[in-house]
Coordinates of C-alpha atoms in Angstrom, one line a residue:
X1 CA 18.0 -37.7 43.1
X2 CA 19.3 -38.5 39.6
X3 CA 20.3 -35.8 37.1
X4 CA 17.3 -36.7 34.9
X5 CA 15.0 -36.2 37.8
X6 CA 16.6 -32.8 38.6
X7 CA 16.1 -31.7 35.0
X8 CA 12.4 -32.3 35.5
X9 CA 12.1 -30.0 38.4
X10 CA 10.1 -26.7 38.0
X11 CA 13.2 -24.6 38.4
X12 CA 15.3 -26.5 35.9
X13 CA 12.5 -26.5 33.3
X14 CA 12.0 -22.7 33.8
X15 CA 15.8 -22.1 33.5
X16 CA 16.0 -24.1 30.3
X17 CA 13.0 -22.4 28.8
X18 CA 14.2 -18.9 29.7
X19 CA 17.7 -19.6 28.3
X20 CA 16.3 -20.7 24.9
X21 CA 13.5 -18.1 24.9
X22 CA 15.9 -15.2 25.7
X23 CA 18.4 -16.2 23.1
X24 CA 15.7 -16.5 20.4
X25 CA 14.0 -13.3 21.5
X26 CA 17.1 -11.2 21.7
X27 CA 18.7 -12.3 18.4
X28 CA 15.3 -12.4 16.7
X29 CA 14.6 -8.8 17.7
X30 CA 18.1 -7.2 17.7
X31 CA 19.5 -8.5 14.4
X32 CA 16.5 -7.5 12.2
X33 CA 16.2 -4.2 14.0
X34 CA 19.8 -3.2 13.6
X35 CA 19.8 -4.2 10.0
X36 CA 18.1 -0.8 9.4
X37 CA 21.6 0.7 9.9
X38 CA 22.8 1.8 7.4
X39 CA 20.1 0.3 5.1
X40 CA 17.4 2.8 6.0
X41 CA 19.7 5.9 6.1
X42 CA 18.1 7.1 2.9
X43 CA 14.8 7.5 4.7
X44 CA 16.2 10.3 6.9
X45 CA 14.6 13.7 6.1
X46 CA 16.9 16.6 5.2
X47 CA 16.3 20.2 3.9
X48 CA 18.2 22.1 1.2
X49 CA 17.5 25.8 1.5
X50 CA 18.8 27.9 -1.4
X51 CA 18.6 31.7 -0.6
X52 CA 21.2 32.5 -3.4
X53 CA 19.7 34.4 -6.4
X54 CA 22.8 33.6 -8.5
X55 CA 23.6 30.8 -10.8
X56 CA 25.9 28.8 -8.5
X57 CA 23.3 28.4 -5.7
X58 CA 20.7 26.9 -8.0
X59 CA 23.2 24.6 -9.6
X60 CA 24.5 23.3 -6.3
X61 CA 21.0 22.9 -4.9
X62 CA 19.9 20.8 -7.9
X63 CA 23.1 18.8 -7.8
X64 CA 22.7 18.0 -4.1
X65 CA 19.1 17.1 -4.5
X66 CA 20.0 14.7 -7.4
X67 CA 23.1 13.1 -5.9
X68 CA 22.5 12.9 -2.2
X69 CA 21.4 9.4 -1.0
X70 CA 18.1 10.6 0.6
X71 CA 14.6 10.1 -0.6
X72 CA 13.0 12.7 1.6
X73 CA 14.5 16.1 0.7
X74 CA 12.6 19.3 1.5
X75 CA 13.4 22.3 -0.7
X76 CA 10.3 24.4 -0.3
X77 CA 11.1 25.6 3.2
X78 CA 12.7 28.6 4.9
X79 CA 16.0 28.4 6.7
X80 CA 14.3 29.4 10.0
X81 CA 11.6 26.7 9.8
X82 CA 14.2 24.1 8.8
X83 CA 16.3 24.9 11.8
X84 CA 13.3 24.7 14.1
X85 CA 12.5 21.3 12.6
X86 CA 16.1 20.3 13.1
X87 CA 15.9 21.2 16.8
X88 CA 12.9 18.8 17.2
X89 CA 14.8 16.1 15.2
X90 CA 12.1 16.2 12.5
X91 CA 15.0 16.8 10.1
X92 CA 18.5 15.2 10.2
X93 CA 20.4 17.9 8.3
X94 CA 19.9 21.4 7.0
X95 CA 21.9 22.6 4.0
X96 CA 21.7 26.4 3.6
X97 CA 23.2 28.2 0.6
X98 CA 23.4 31.9 1.6
X99 CA 22.2 34.8 -0.6
X100 CA 25.7 36.1 -1.3
X101 CA 27.1 32.7 -2.3
X102 CA 27.4 33.3 -6.1
X103 CA 28.6 36.8 -5.6
X104 CA 31.4 35.6 -3.3
X105 CA 32.4 32.9 -5.7
X106 CA 32.6 35.4 -8.6
X107 CA 34.6 37.9 -6.5
X108 CA 36.9 35.3 -5.1
X109 CA 37.9 37.8 -2.4
X110 CA 36.7 35.6 0.5
X111 CA 35.9 32.0 1.1
X112 CA 32.4 31.2 -0.1
X113 CA 30.5 29.1 2.5
X114 CA 27.6 26.8 2.6
X115 CA 26.1 26.0 6.0
X116 CA 25.6 22.4 7.0
X117 CA 23.7 22.2 10.4
X118 CA 23.6 19.0 12.4
X119 CA 21.8 18.4 15.7
X120 CA 23.7 16.2 18.2
X121 CA 20.9 15.9 20.7
X122 CA 19.3 12.9 19.1
X123 CA 20.0 9.4 17.7
X124 CA 23.7 8.7 17.6
X125 CA 23.5 7.0 14.1
X126 CA 21.9 10.1 12.6
X127 CA 24.5 12.7 13.8
X128 CA 27.4 10.4 12.9
X129 CA 26.0 9.7 9.4
X130 CA 25.3 13.3 8.7
X131 CA 28.9 14.3 9.6
X132 CA 30.2 11.7 7.2
X133 CA 27.8 12.9 4.5
X134 CA 28.8 16.5 5.0
X135 CA 32.5 15.7 4.9
X136 CA 32.0 14.0 1.5
X137 CA 29.9 16.9 0.2
X138 CA 32.5 19.4 1.2
X139 CA 35.4 17.5 -0.4
X140 CA 33.5 17.3 -3.7
X141 CA 32.5 20.9 -3.7
X142 CA 35.9 22.1 -2.7
X143 CA 37.4 20.1 -5.6
X144 CA 34.8 21.3 -8.0
X145 CA 35.2 25.0 -7.3
X146 CA 39.0 24.8 -7.2
X147 CA 38.9 23.3 -10.7
X148 CA 36.6 26.1 -11.9
X149 CA 38.9 28.7 -10.4
X150 CA 41.9 27.1 -11.8
X151 CA 40.4 27.2 -15.3
X152 CA 40.0 30.9 -15.0
X153 CA 43.6 31.3 -13.8
X154 CA 45.1 29.2 -16.5
X155 CA 43.7 31.6 -19.0
X156 CA 46.2 34.2 -17.8
X157 CA 49.7 32.6 -18.3
X158 CA 51.7 35.8 -18.5
X159 CA 51.3 37.0 -14.9
X160 CA 53.9 38.2 -12.4
X161 CA 55.1 35.8 -9.8
X162 CA 53.4 37.6 -6.9
X163 CA 50.1 37.7 -8.7
X164 CA 50.5 34.0 -9.6
X165 CA 51.0 33.1 -5.9
X166 CA 47.9 35.1 -5.0
X167 CA 45.9 33.4 -7.7
X168 CA 47.1 30.0 -6.5
X169 CA 46.0 30.8 -3.0
X170 CA 42.6 31.9 -4.3
X171 CA 42.2 28.4 -6.0
X172 CA 42.7 26.8 -2.6
X173 CA 40.3 29.0 -0.7
X174 CA 37.5 29.6 -3.2
X175 CA 35.1 27.3 -1.3
X176 CA 34.8 26.4 2.4
X177 CA 32.1 24.2 4.0
X178 CA 30.7 25.7 7.2
X179 CA 29.7 22.8 9.5
X180 CA 27.5 23.9 12.3
X181 CA 26.7 21.6 15.2
X182 CA 23.8 22.6 17.5
X183 CA 23.2 21.2 20.9
X184 CA 26.7 19.8 21.0
X185 CA 27.3 16.9 23.4
X186 CA 30.6 16.5 25.3
X187 CA 32.9 13.8 24.0
X188 CA 32.3 10.3 25.3
X189 CA 29.6 7.7 24.7
X190 CA 28.6 8.0 28.3
X191 CA 27.3 11.5 27.6
X192 CA 25.6 10.6 24.3
X193 CA 23.9 7.5 25.8
X194 CA 23.0 9.0 29.2
X195 CA 19.3 9.5 28.2
X196 CA 19.1 5.8 27.2
X197 CA 21.0 4.6 30.3
X198 CA 18.8 6.6 32.7
X199 CA 15.7 5.3 31.0
X200 CA 16.8 1.7 30.9
X201 CA 17.8 1.8 34.6
X202 CA 14.3 3.0 35.5
X203 CA 12.5 0.6 33.1
X204 CA 14.4 -2.5 34.1
X205 CA 14.0 -1.7 37.8
X206 CA 10.3 -1.0 37.3
X207 CA 9.8 -4.3 35.3
X208 CA 11.4 -6.4 38.1
X209 CA 9.5 -4.3 40.7
X210 CA 6.2 -5.0 39.0
X211 CA 6.8 -8.7 39.1
X212 CA 7.7 -8.7 42.8
X213 CA 4.9 -6.3 43.9
X214 CA 2.2 -8.0 41.9
X215 CA 3.3 -11.3 43.4
X216 CA 3.0 -9.7 46.8
X217 CA -0.4 -8.4 45.8
X218 CA -1.5 -12.0 44.9
X219 CA 0.0 -13.5 48.1
X220 CA -1.9 -10.9 50.3
X221 CA -5.3 -11.3 48.7
X222 CA -6.8 -12.9 51.9
X223 CA -5.4 -10.2 54.1
X224 CA -6.9 -7.1 52.6
X225 CA -9.3 -6.0 49.9
X226 CA -8.2 -5.7 46.2
X227 CA -8.6 -1.9 46.4
X228 CA -6.4 -1.6 49.4
X229 CA -3.7 -3.9 48.1
X230 CA -3.7 -2.1 44.7
X231 CA -3.2 1.2 46.6
X232 CA -0.3 -0.4 48.6
X233 CA 1.3 -1.6 45.4
X234 CA 1.2 1.9 43.9
X235 CA 2.5 3.5 47.0
X236 CA 5.3 1.0 47.4
X237 CA 6.3 1.6 43.7
X238 CA 6.3 5.3 44.4
X239 CA 8.7 4.9 47.3
X240 CA 11.0 2.8 45.2
X241 CA 10.8 5.3 42.4
X242 CA 11.9 8.2 44.6
X243 CA 14.8 6.3 46.3
X244 CA 16.1 4.6 43.1
X245 CA 15.8 7.9 41.1
X246 CA 17.9 9.8 43.7
X247 CA 20.5 7.0 43.6
X248 CA 20.6 6.8 39.9
X249 CA 20.7 10.5 39.4
X250 CA 23.5 10.7 42.0
X251 CA 25.6 8.2 40.0
X252 CA 25.0 10.2 36.8
X253 CA 26.2 13.3 38.5
X254 CA 29.4 11.6 39.8
X255 CA 30.3 10.3 36.3
X256 CA 28.8 12.6 33.7
X257 CA 28.6 15.8 35.7
X258 CA 25.6 17.4 34.1
X259 CA 24.5 20.9 35.0
X260 CA 23.5 21.3 38.7
X261 CA 20.4 23.3 37.8
X262 CA 19.0 20.2 36.1
X263 CA 19.2 17.9 39.2
X264 CA 15.5 18.2 40.3
X265 CA 14.2 18.0 36.8
X266 CA 16.2 14.8 36.1
X267 CA 15.1 13.3 39.4
X268 CA 11.5 14.3 38.7
X269 CA 11.5 12.7 35.2
X270 CA 13.2 9.6 36.5
X271 CA 10.5 9.2 39.2
X272 CA 7.8 9.6 36.5
X273 CA 9.7 7.2 34.2
X274 CA 9.7 4.5 36.9
X275 CA 6.0 4.9 37.7
X276 CA 5.0 4.9 34.0
X277 CA 7.2 1.9 33.3
X278 CA 5.9 0.1 36.4
X279 CA 2.3 0.3 35.3
X280 CA 3.2 -0.4 31.7
X281 CA 5.0 -3.6 32.6
X282 CA 2.5 -4.6 35.3
X283 CA -0.4 -4.9 32.8
X284 CA 0.8 -8.3 31.6
X285 CA 1.7 -9.5 35.1
X286 CA -1.6 -8.5 36.6
X287 CA -3.3 -10.2 33.6
X288 CA -1.4 -13.5 33.4
X289 CA 0.7 -13.7 36.5
X290 CA 4.4 -14.7 36.4
X291 CA 4.1 -15.5 32.7
X292 CA 3.7 -11.8 32.1
X293 CA 7.4 -11.4 32.8
X294 CA 8.2 -13.7 29.9
X295 CA 6.1 -11.6 27.6
X296 CA 7.6 -8.4 29.0
X297 CA 11.1 -9.4 27.9
X298 CA 10.6 -9.1 24.1
X299 CA 8.7 -5.9 24.6
X300 CA 11.7 -4.5 26.5
X301 CA 14.1 -5.7 23.8
X302 CA 12.0 -4.0 21.1
X303 CA 12.0 -0.8 23.0
X304 CA 15.8 -0.9 23.3
X305 CA 15.8 -0.3 19.5
X306 CA 12.7 1.8 19.4
X307 CA 13.6 4.4 22.0
X308 CA 15.3 6.7 19.5
X309 CA 18.8 6.7 21.1
X310 CA 20.4 4.8 18.3
X311 CA 18.2 5.4 15.3
X312 CA 15.4 7.9 14.5
X313 CA 11.8 6.9 13.8
X314 CA 12.3 7.4 10.1
X315 CA 15.0 4.7 10.0
X316 CA 13.0 2.1 12.0
X317 CA 11.1 -0.8 10.5
X318 CA 7.3 -0.7 11.1
X319 CA 7.2 -2.9 14.2
X320 CA 9.8 -0.8 16.0
X321 CA 8.3 2.5 14.8
X322 CA 4.8 1.4 16.0
X323 CA 6.3 0.5 19.4
X324 CA 7.9 3.9 19.7
X325 CA 4.5 5.5 19.7
X326 CA 3.2 3.6 22.7
X327 CA 6.5 3.1 24.4
X328 CA 7.3 5.0 27.6
X329 CA 11.0 4.4 26.8
X330 CA 10.9 6.4 23.6
X331 CA 9.3 9.5 25.2
X332 CA 11.7 9.3 28.2
X333 CA 14.8 9.2 26.0
X334 CA 13.6 12.1 23.9
X335 CA 12.7 14.0 27.0
X336 CA 16.1 13.6 28.4
X337 CA 17.8 14.6 25.1
X338 CA 15.7 17.8 25.2
X339 CA 16.3 18.5 28.8
X340 CA 20.0 17.6 29.0
X341 CA 21.4 18.8 25.7
X342 CA 18.6 20.4 23.6
X343 CA 17.2 23.9 23.5
X344 CA 13.6 22.9 23.2
X345 CA 11.1 22.1 26.0
X346 CA 10.8 18.4 27.0
X347 CA 7.1 19.0 28.0
X348 CA 5.6 17.2 24.9
X349 CA 7.5 14.1 25.7
X350 CA 6.8 14.3 29.4
X351 CA 3.0 14.7 28.8
X352 CA 3.2 11.7 26.4
X353 CA 4.8 9.7 29.2
X354 CA 2.0 10.8 31.5
X355 CA -0.6 9.7 29.0
X356 CA 1.0 6.2 28.5
X357 CA 1.2 5.8 32.3
X358 CA -2.4 6.9 32.9
X359 CA -3.7 4.5 30.3
X360 CA -1.6 1.7 31.7
X361 CA -2.9 2.4 35.3
X362 CA -6.5 2.4 34.1
X363 CA -6.0 -0.9 32.4
X364 CA -4.5 -2.3 35.6
X365 CA -7.5 -1.0 37.6
X366 CA -9.9 -2.7 35.2
X367 CA -8.0 -6.0 35.4
X368 CA -7.9 -6.0 39.2
X369 CA -11.6 -5.0 39.3
X370 CA -13.1 -7.4 36.8
X371 CA -10.7 -10.3 36.3
X372 CA -9.3 -10.8 39.8
X373 CA -12.1 -12.5 41.8
X374 CA -12.6 -11.3 45.4
X375 CA -11.4 -13.8 48.1
X376 CA -12.7 -14.1 51.7
X377 CA -10.6 -12.2 54.2
X378 CA -8.9 -13.9 57.0
X379 CA -10.5 -13.6 60.5
X380 CA -8.3 -10.9 61.8
X381 CA -8.8 -8.7 58.7
X382 CA -12.5 -9.4 58.6
X383 CA -12.9 -8.4 62.2
X384 CA -11.0 -5.2 61.6
X385 CA -13.2 -4.4 58.7
X386 CA -16.3 -5.1 60.8
X387 CA -15.1 -2.8 63.5
X388 CA -14.7 0.0 60.9
X389 CA -18.2 -0.6 59.6
X390 CA -19.7 -0.5 63.1
X391 CA -17.8 2.7 63.9
X392 CA -19.1 4.4 60.7
X393 CA -22.6 3.2 61.7
X394 CA -22.3 4.6 65.2
X395 CA -21.2 8.0 63.8
X396 CA -24.0 8.2 61.3
X397 CA -26.6 7.2 63.9

């Protein structure tokens, strides 16, 4: 066989096609998607809550609202409600000016603080960006208030040395930013990215499993009815889901060491994640056969950006944001963040996964029922079916 002849074989053509297709799909999806960082940072919603009745609080609130690089700034909100929204990642930052802020500044007896609250149990880009923004704000405010205090001090030149030293100290400590981090995650990207890695492991395994089991479904069409084979496919997927979830969760515990009390909830979500992703990816394979795997690849790549582990929905471009609403990966990642690191219930995300999985399974049932034509059973299977029919007839008679 000549090399040119080998290149014309089905395997070689498929390999060439997949190499080109995957390169185009990956770069064509990842590069535009990641260009949202930091370009869309200004779309992140934040809240500025001013509880200070004095002049300084209002001035700072107006100054922050005017100068911060965010288009979506909520000001008509209570601190309690803002913190609740932050827990749900509906806000990226909460700036709270306390009611005694102006009084503390004027007294100069203690450091005056503004609270900046950040939630780490969410997209990595959001928390890191907010930390950088808060650092810059605090540096500017510290300089501003130190200068204001210095102006007041300089009006009193003839002061004893001990009083001068005390006034100098007051200049340094007039303002102090109070950075509060809720749902703090242990150091290490392995901890912050664990929700995504658990989800990706389940999704990738389920996608490959869908290709193999649907292929087995097609190959066994003459050996059993469509209904029975579809049931076998789902049962096999469930067995794989249980075994792979136990293995994956075990690895996570060996490396990341999450709380032991979360073991069964993580395993349970991972099993659900596999089954939902299995039916989600099986739709295209049931519909168009092996070509469905090719179509599943760009969908997987889009979800890698749209799952909320790297950037929040507010930062995503429309295609990725749209995918996050129908993607099992997004709900799985958010559910893991809530379960592993958050203080809110993962139930809304779990039920969203159930809804996506149920819809996908119904679509698969419809495809198998109406698109896959029934085939004549082989003699052995037909005879077994006949015996069952006869047995039922005898019982009823």
